PDB file of C-alpha atoms in Angstrom:
ATOM      1  CA  MET N   1      -0.063   0.059   0.019  1.00 53.00           C
ATOM      2  CA  THR N   2       1.142   3.484  -1.086  1.00 50.00           C
ATOM      3  CA  ILE N   3       1.107   5.938   1.893  1.00 46.00           C
ATOM      4  CA  ASN N   4       2.491   9.680   1.230  1.00 46.00           C
ATOM      5  CA  SER N   5       3.419  11.970   4.334  1.00 38.00           C
ATOM      6  CA  GLU N   6       0.099  13.640   4.105  1.00 42.00           C
ATOM      7  CA  THR N   7      -2.204  10.436   4.287  1.00 42.00           C
ATOM      8  CA  ALA N   8       0.227   8.805   6.646  1.00 41.00           C
ATOM      9  CA  GLY N   9      -0.359  12.290   9.065  1.00 41.00           C
ATOM     10  CA  ARG N  10      -3.733  12.044   9.625  1.00 43.00           C
ATOM     11  CA  SER N  11      -3.344   8.705  10.447  1.00 40.00           C
ATOM     12  CA  SER N  12      -1.070   9.425  13.339  1.00 41.00           C
ATOM     13  CA  LYS N  13      -3.262  12.041  14.703  1.00 43.00           C
ATOM     14  CA  ARG N  14      -4.124  10.030  18.144  1.00 41.00           C
ATOM     15  CA  ARG N  15      -0.747  10.018  19.315  1.00 40.00           C
ATOM     16  CA  GLY N  16      -0.552  13.758  17.867  1.00 38.00           C
ATOM     17  CA  ILE N  17       2.327  13.126  14.686  1.00 42.00           C
ATOM     18  CA  GLN N  18       1.326  15.842  11.760  1.00 47.00           C
ATOM     19  CA  HIS N  19       4.314  14.940   9.784  1.00 71.00           C
ATOM     20  CA  LEU N  20       5.951  11.872   9.208  1.00 79.00           C
ATOM     21  CA  THR N  21       9.559  11.352   7.997  1.00 86.00           C
ATOM     22  CA  PRO N  22      10.234   9.175   5.043  1.00 90.00           C
ATOM     23  CA  ALA N  23      11.522   7.005   7.450  1.00 92.00           C
ATOM     24  CA  GLY N  24       8.329   6.652   9.559  1.00 93.00           C
ATOM     25  CA  VAL N  25       6.869   6.822   5.555  1.00 94.00           C
ATOM     26  CA  LYS N  26       8.934   3.802   4.838  1.00 95.00           C
ATOM     27  CA  VAL N  27       7.260   1.933   8.231  1.00 96.00           C
ATOM     28  CA  LEU N  28       3.944   2.354   8.207  1.00 96.00           C
ATOM     29  CA  GLU N  29       4.254   1.393   4.459  1.00 95.00           C
ATOM     30  CA  THR N  30       6.734  -1.895   4.977  1.00 97.00           C
ATOM     31  CA  ALA N  31       4.128  -2.454   8.453  1.00 97.00           C
ATOM     32  CA  SER N  32       0.559  -2.238   6.283  1.00 96.00           C
ATOM     33  CA  ARG N  33       1.818  -4.888   3.363  1.00 95.00           C
ATOM     34  CA  LEU N  34       2.992  -6.878   6.400  1.00 96.00           C
ATOM     35  CA  PHE N  35      -0.163  -7.106   8.813  1.00 97.00           C
ATOM     36  CA  TYR N  36      -2.429  -7.057   5.349  1.00 95.00           C
ATOM     37  CA  GLU N  37      -0.512 -10.891   3.675  1.00 93.00           C
ATOM     38  CA  GLN N  38       0.949 -12.510   7.052  1.00 95.00           C
ATOM     39  CA  GLY N  39      -1.506 -11.225   9.607  1.00 95.00           C
ATOM     40  CA  ILE N  40      -1.178  -8.583  12.550  1.00 96.00           C
ATOM     41  CA  ARG N  41      -0.551 -10.677  14.876  1.00 94.00           C
ATOM     42  CA  ALA N  42       2.205 -12.858  12.879  1.00 95.00           C
ATOM     43  CA  VAL N  43       4.557  -9.957  12.643  1.00 97.00           C
ATOM     44  CA  GLY N  44       6.390  -8.454  15.088  1.00 96.00           C
ATOM     45  CA  VAL N  45       8.322  -4.961  15.198  1.00 96.00           C
ATOM     46  CA  ASP N  46      11.450  -6.442  14.555  1.00 97.00           C
ATOM     47  CA  ALA N  47      10.264  -7.791  10.809  1.00 97.00           C
ATOM     48  CA  ILE N  48       8.681  -4.442  10.068  1.00 97.00           C
ATOM     49  CA  ALA N  49      12.246  -2.476  11.186  1.00 97.00           C
ATOM     50  CA  GLU N  50      14.285  -5.005   9.133  1.00 96.00           C
ATOM     51  CA  GLU N  51      12.537  -4.683   6.348  1.00 96.00           C
ATOM     52  CA  ALA N  52      12.046  -0.842   6.008  1.00 96.00           C
ATOM     53  CA  GLY N  53      15.262  -0.659   6.924  1.00 96.00           C
ATOM     54  CA  VAL N  54      15.451   1.138  10.138  1.00 96.00           C
ATOM     55  CA  THR N  55      16.032   0.642  13.386  1.00 95.00           C
ATOM     56  CA  LYS N  56      13.543  -0.072  16.423  1.00 95.00           C
ATOM     57  CA  LYS N  57      13.945   3.152  17.930  1.00 95.00           C
ATOM     58  CA  THR N  58      13.096   5.258  14.249  1.00 94.00           C
ATOM     59  CA  LEU N  59      10.330   2.874  14.817  1.00 95.00           C
ATOM     60  CA  TYR N  60       8.731   3.535  17.769  1.00 95.00           C
ATOM     61  CA  ASP N  61      10.099   7.169  17.721  1.00 92.00           C
ATOM     62  CA  ARG N  62       7.129   7.332  14.908  1.00 92.00           C
ATOM     63  CA  PHE N  63       4.337   5.282  16.299  1.00 94.00           C
ATOM     64  CA  GLY N  64       5.235   4.419  19.954  1.00 93.00           C
ATOM     65  CA  SER N  65       4.220   0.978  19.639  1.00 95.00           C
ATOM     66  CA  LYS N  66       3.113  -1.275  17.509  1.00 96.00           C
ATOM     67  CA  GLU N  67      -0.731  -0.945  18.775  1.00 95.00           C
ATOM     68  CA  ASP N  68      -0.372   2.344  17.840  1.00 95.00           C
ATOM     69  CA  LEU N  69       1.284   0.838  14.182  1.00 97.00           C
ATOM     70  CA  ILE N  70      -1.660  -1.183  13.556  1.00 97.00           C
ATOM     71  CA  VAL N  71      -3.859   2.067  13.932  1.00 97.00           C
ATOM     72  CA  ALA N  72      -1.983   4.079  11.842  1.00 96.00           C
ATOM     73  CA  TYR N  73      -2.409   0.995   9.595  1.00 96.00           C
ATOM     74  CA  LEU N  74      -6.191   0.771   9.735  1.00 97.00           C
ATOM     75  CA  ARG N  75      -6.291   3.927   9.452  1.00 96.00           C
ATOM     76  CA  ALA N  76      -4.218   5.129   6.573  1.00 94.00           C
ATOM     77  CA  ARG N  77      -6.192   2.185   4.721  1.00 94.00           C
ATOM     78  CA  ASP N  78      -9.399   3.407   5.718  1.00 95.00           C
ATOM     79  CA  GLY N  79      -8.435   6.229   4.157  1.00 94.00           C
ATOM     80  CA  LEU N  80      -7.410   5.281   1.157  1.00 93.00           C
ATOM     81  CA  TRP N  81     -10.570   2.960   0.514  1.00 95.00           C
ATOM     82  CA  ARG N  82     -12.437   5.665   0.864  1.00 95.00           C
ATOM     83  CA  SER N  83     -10.784   7.942  -1.123  1.00 94.00           C
ATOM     84  CA  THR N  84     -10.902   5.616  -3.669  1.00 93.00           C
ATOM     85  CA  LEU N  85     -14.360   4.669  -3.355  1.00 96.00           C
ATOM     86  CA  VAL N  86     -15.754   8.295  -3.353  1.00 96.00           C
ATOM     87  CA  LYS N  87     -13.275   9.162  -6.542  1.00 94.00           C
ATOM     88  CA  HIS N  88     -15.018   6.734  -9.107  1.00 94.00           C
ATOM     89  CA  VAL N  89     -18.273   7.015  -7.551  1.00 95.00           C
ATOM     90  CA  ASN N  90     -18.233  10.577  -8.513  1.00 93.00           C
ATOM     91  CA  GLY N  91     -16.613  10.147 -11.555  1.00 92.00           C
ATOM     92  CA  HIS N  92     -19.305   7.428 -12.657  1.00 86.00           C
ATOM     93  CA  ASP N  93     -22.084   9.261 -15.225  1.00 81.00           C
ATOM     94  CA  GLY N  94     -25.652   8.205 -14.728  1.00 82.00           C
ATOM     95  CA  PRO N  95     -28.533   8.627 -12.691  1.00 84.00           C
ATOM     96  CA  PRO N  96     -28.254   8.483  -8.948  1.00 80.00           C
ATOM     97  CA  GLY N  97     -29.430   5.018  -8.281  1.00 87.00           C
ATOM     98  CA  GLN N  98     -26.889   3.752 -11.220  1.00 93.00           C
ATOM     99  CA  LYS N  99     -24.103   5.658  -8.392  1.00 94.00           C
ATOM    100  CA  ILE N 100     -24.801   3.025  -5.440  1.00 96.00           C
ATOM    101  CA  LEU N 101     -23.644   0.521  -8.310  1.00 96.00           C
ATOM    102  CA  ALA N 102     -21.097   1.879  -8.969  1.00 96.00           C
ATOM    103  CA  THR N 103     -19.426   0.681  -5.320  1.00 97.00           C
ATOM    104  CA  PHE N 104     -19.336  -2.043  -6.701  1.00 96.00           C
ATOM    105  CA  SER N 105     -17.496  -1.484  -9.476  1.00 94.00           C
ATOM    106  CA  ALA N 106     -15.005  -0.085  -7.166  1.00 95.00           C
ATOM    107  CA  LEU N 107     -14.952  -2.804  -5.217  1.00 95.00           C
ATOM    108  CA  ARG N 108     -14.105  -5.032  -8.091  1.00 92.00           C
ATOM    109  CA  ASP N 109     -11.336  -2.930  -8.819  1.00 91.00           C
ATOM    110  CA  TRP N 110      -9.970  -2.626  -5.292  1.00 92.00           C
ATOM    111  CA  MET N 111     -10.460  -6.368  -4.822  1.00 88.00           C
ATOM    112  CA  HIS N 112      -8.253  -7.321  -7.570  1.00 86.00           C
ATOM    113  CA  GLU N 113      -5.710  -4.276  -6.974  1.00 85.00           C
ATOM    114  CA  ARG N 114      -5.351  -3.974  -3.079  1.00 80.00           C
ATOM    115  CA  ASN N 115      -7.597  -6.764  -1.431  1.00 73.00           C
ATOM    116  CA  LEU N 116      -6.662 -10.405  -2.613  1.00 78.00           C
ATOM    117  CA  ARG N 117      -6.676 -11.526   0.914  1.00 84.00           C
ATOM    118  CA  GLY N 118     -10.287  -9.907   1.916  1.00 86.00           C
ATOM    119  CA  CYS N 119     -11.288  -6.894   3.600  1.00 92.00           C
ATOM    120  CA  ALA N 120      -8.442  -5.705   6.106  1.00 94.00           C
ATOM    121  CA  PHE N 121     -11.159  -4.761   8.259  1.00 95.00           C
ATOM    122  CA  ILE N 122     -12.858  -7.845   9.041  1.00 94.00           C
ATOM    123  CA  ASN N 123      -9.282  -9.603   9.326  1.00 94.00           C
ATOM    124  CA  ALA N 124      -8.008  -7.280  11.973  1.00 95.00           C
ATOM    125  CA  SER N 125     -11.599  -7.826  14.147  1.00 94.00           C
ATOM    126  CA  VAL N 126     -10.789 -11.211  14.276  1.00 94.00           C
ATOM    127  CA  GLU N 127      -6.889 -10.870  15.165  1.00 95.00           C
ATOM    128  CA  LEU N 128      -7.086  -8.318  17.832  1.00 95.00           C
ATOM    129  CA  PRO N 129      -9.326  -8.181  21.126  1.00 94.00           C
ATOM    130  CA  GLU N 130     -12.487  -6.112  21.395  1.00 93.00           C
ATOM    131  CA  ASP N 131     -10.604  -3.587  23.573  1.00 93.00           C
ATOM    132  CA  HIS N 132      -7.570  -3.205  21.081  1.00 95.00           C
ATOM    133  CA  PRO N 133      -8.756   0.757  19.392  1.00 95.00           C
ATOM    134  CA  GLY N 134      -7.760  -0.984  16.129  1.00 96.00           C
ATOM    135  CA  ARG N 135     -11.164  -2.818  16.825  1.00 96.00           C
ATOM    136  CA  GLY N 136     -12.445   1.085  16.658  1.00 96.00           C
ATOM    137  CA  VAL N 137     -10.798   2.068  13.758  1.00 96.00           C
ATOM    138  CA  ALA N 138     -13.231  -1.174  11.667  1.00 96.00           C
ATOM    139  CA  ARG N 139     -16.293  -0.741  13.171  1.00 96.00           C
ATOM    140  CA  ASP N 140     -15.578   3.599  11.981  1.00 96.00           C
ATOM    141  CA  GLN N 141     -14.719   2.715   8.538  1.00 96.00           C
ATOM    142  CA  LYS N 142     -17.619   0.065   8.459  1.00 97.00           C
ATOM    143  CA  ALA N 143     -20.124   2.693   9.560  1.00 97.00           C
ATOM    144  CA  TRP N 144     -18.958   5.273   7.155  1.00 98.00           C
ATOM    145  CA  LEU N 145     -19.542   2.910   4.386  1.00 97.00           C
ATOM    146  CA  LEU N 146     -22.856   2.558   5.548  1.00 98.00           C
ATOM    147  CA  ALA N 147     -23.363   6.011   5.879  1.00 98.00           C
ATOM    148  CA  TYR N 148     -22.275   6.659   2.247  1.00 98.00           C
ATOM    149  CA  LEU N 149     -24.456   4.021   0.708  1.00 98.00           C
ATOM    150  CA  GLU N 150     -27.226   5.873   2.633  1.00 97.00           C
ATOM    151  CA  ASP N 151     -26.451   8.878   1.372  1.00 96.00           C
ATOM    152  CA  LEU N 152     -26.494   7.684  -1.824  1.00 96.00           C
ATOM    153  CA  ALA N 153     -29.519   5.910  -1.846  1.00 96.00           C
ATOM    154  CA  THR N 154     -31.333   9.177  -0.327  1.00 96.00           C
ATOM    155  CA  GLU N 155     -30.029  11.223  -3.568  1.00 94.00           C
ATOM    156  CA  ALA N 156     -31.569   8.152  -5.574  1.00 94.00           C
ATOM    157  CA  HIS N 157     -35.249   9.130  -3.726  1.00 94.00           C
ATOM    158  CA  ALA N 158     -35.150   5.165  -2.245  1.00 96.00           C
ATOM    159  CA  LYS N 159     -38.288   5.136  -0.192  1.00 95.00           C
ATOM    160  CA  ASP N 160     -36.043   3.294   2.572  1.00 96.00           C
ATOM    161  CA  PRO N 161     -32.817   4.347   2.191  1.00 97.00           C
ATOM    162  CA  ALA N 162     -31.402   3.416   5.329  1.00 98.00           C
ATOM    163  CA  ALA N 163     -32.588  -0.162   4.611  1.00 97.00           C
ATOM    164  CA  LEU N 164     -31.138  -0.013   0.897  1.00 97.00           C
ATOM    165  CA  ALA N 165     -27.536   0.532   2.670  1.00 98.00           C
ATOM    166  CA  ALA N 166     -27.906  -2.400   4.959  1.00 98.00           C
ATOM    167  CA  GLN N 167     -28.575  -4.921   2.005  1.00 98.00           C
ATOM    168  CA  VAL N 168     -25.924  -3.420  -0.158  1.00 98.00           C
ATOM    169  CA  LEU N 169     -23.313  -3.017   2.635  1.00 98.00           C
ATOM    170  CA  ILE N 170     -24.519  -6.601   3.169  1.00 98.00           C
ATOM    171  CA  LEU N 171     -23.623  -7.076  -0.073  1.00 97.00           C
ATOM    172  CA  HIS N 172     -20.206  -5.898  -0.655  1.00 96.00           C
ATOM    173  CA  GLU N 173     -18.827  -7.572   3.005  1.00 95.00           C
ATOM    174  CA  GLY N 174     -20.209 -10.858   1.408  1.00 95.00           C
ATOM    175  CA  ALA N 175     -18.269 -10.367  -2.389  1.00 94.00           C
ATOM    176  CA  SER N 176     -15.702  -9.442  -0.560  1.00 92.00           C
ATOM    177  CA  ILE N 177     -14.973 -12.555   1.446  1.00 92.00           C
ATOM    178  CA  ALA N 178     -16.497 -15.024  -1.258  1.00 92.00           C
ATOM    179  CA  ASN N 179     -13.798 -13.908  -3.765  1.00 89.00           C
ATOM    180  CA  SER N 180     -10.643 -13.976  -0.503  1.00 87.00           C
ATOM    181  CA  MET N 181     -12.107 -17.580  -0.819  1.00 88.00           C
ATOM    182  CA  GLY N 182     -12.969 -18.804  -3.860  1.00 88.00           C
ATOM    183  CA  SER N 183     -15.909 -19.457  -3.001  1.00 93.00           C
ATOM    184  CA  VAL N 184     -17.672 -17.688  -5.409  1.00 92.00           C
ATOM    185  CA  ASP N 185     -16.993 -17.397  -9.044  1.00 91.00           C
ATOM    186  CA  GLN N 186     -17.260 -13.619  -9.956  1.00 93.00           C
ATOM    187  CA  ALA N 187     -18.492 -12.722  -6.492  1.00 93.00           C
ATOM    188  CA  VAL N 188     -18.949  -9.115  -6.983  1.00 94.00           C
ATOM    189  CA  ASP N 189     -20.551  -9.523 -10.487  1.00 95.00           C
ATOM    190  CA  ARG N 190     -23.072 -11.755  -8.746  1.00 96.00           C
ATOM    191  CA  ALA N 191     -23.525  -9.353  -5.652  1.00 97.00           C
ATOM    192  CA  GLU N 192     -23.667  -6.365  -8.300  1.00 97.00           C
ATOM    193  CA  GLN N 193     -27.122  -7.925  -9.823  1.00 97.00           C
ATOM    194  CA  VAL N 194     -28.565  -8.877  -6.705  1.00 97.00           C
ATOM    195  CA  ALA N 195     -27.609  -5.031  -6.126  1.00 97.00           C
ATOM    196  CA  ALA N 196     -29.577  -3.817  -9.072  1.00 96.00           C
ATOM    197  CA  VAL N 197     -32.491  -6.001  -8.226  1.00 96.00           C
ATOM    198  CA  LEU N 198     -32.733  -4.571  -5.480  1.00 96.00           C
ATOM    199  CA  VAL N 199     -32.220  -0.882  -6.618  1.00 96.00           C
ATOM    200  CA  GLU N 200     -34.621  -1.148  -8.828  1.00 94.00           C
ATOM    201  CA  ARG N 201     -37.488  -2.452  -6.148  1.00 93.00           C
ATOM    202  CA  SER N 202     -36.698   0.314  -3.951  1.00 93.00           C
ATOM    203  CA  LEU N 203     -36.598   3.200  -6.541  1.00 89.00           C
ATOM    204  CA  ALA N 204     -39.946   1.471  -8.131  1.00 75.00           C
ATOM    205  CA  GLU N 205     -41.790   1.504  -4.944  1.00 62.00           C
TER     206      GLU N 205
END
């Protein structure tokens, strides 16, 4: 995952870090890749520091602890997914109802490029204990996505925007899991087809 200093700085606001040095960005990029590919608990700070080409002192100076680095990783990934999704939907021409379906093409591209092992936030929620702040980041991400989908449904004049948003979110989550496990061929395409039926019904009522 490529992370610029601005995104990284936003990701680290909990510790008051407004700007990461190039070494800090390298640590975050390396940790993000290793956490996602190998699992958060399987990767230690020694491995991250070694692969990033920095000392453990540099890692701790920039992030404080592995737990804070986990939070920074999830926040950076959240910011990247949000910007990717919104940019994709905003660039989609068509009636408002079609913007809801455009979220699936964004998901398809995202999974192909960055999400081969499934949703990072679901994966993190499975690995992390209930009181870990990283789980709060994961919950916030899903809450944002649900609210964003509801905004799109409201813009499309759906009869029940909240209900439609919840249904579409479930389809997103299911498609991501099915794709990562290889349990359903063309999982996103199939989820989009179901969503199209739901959108049509919601707008016709």
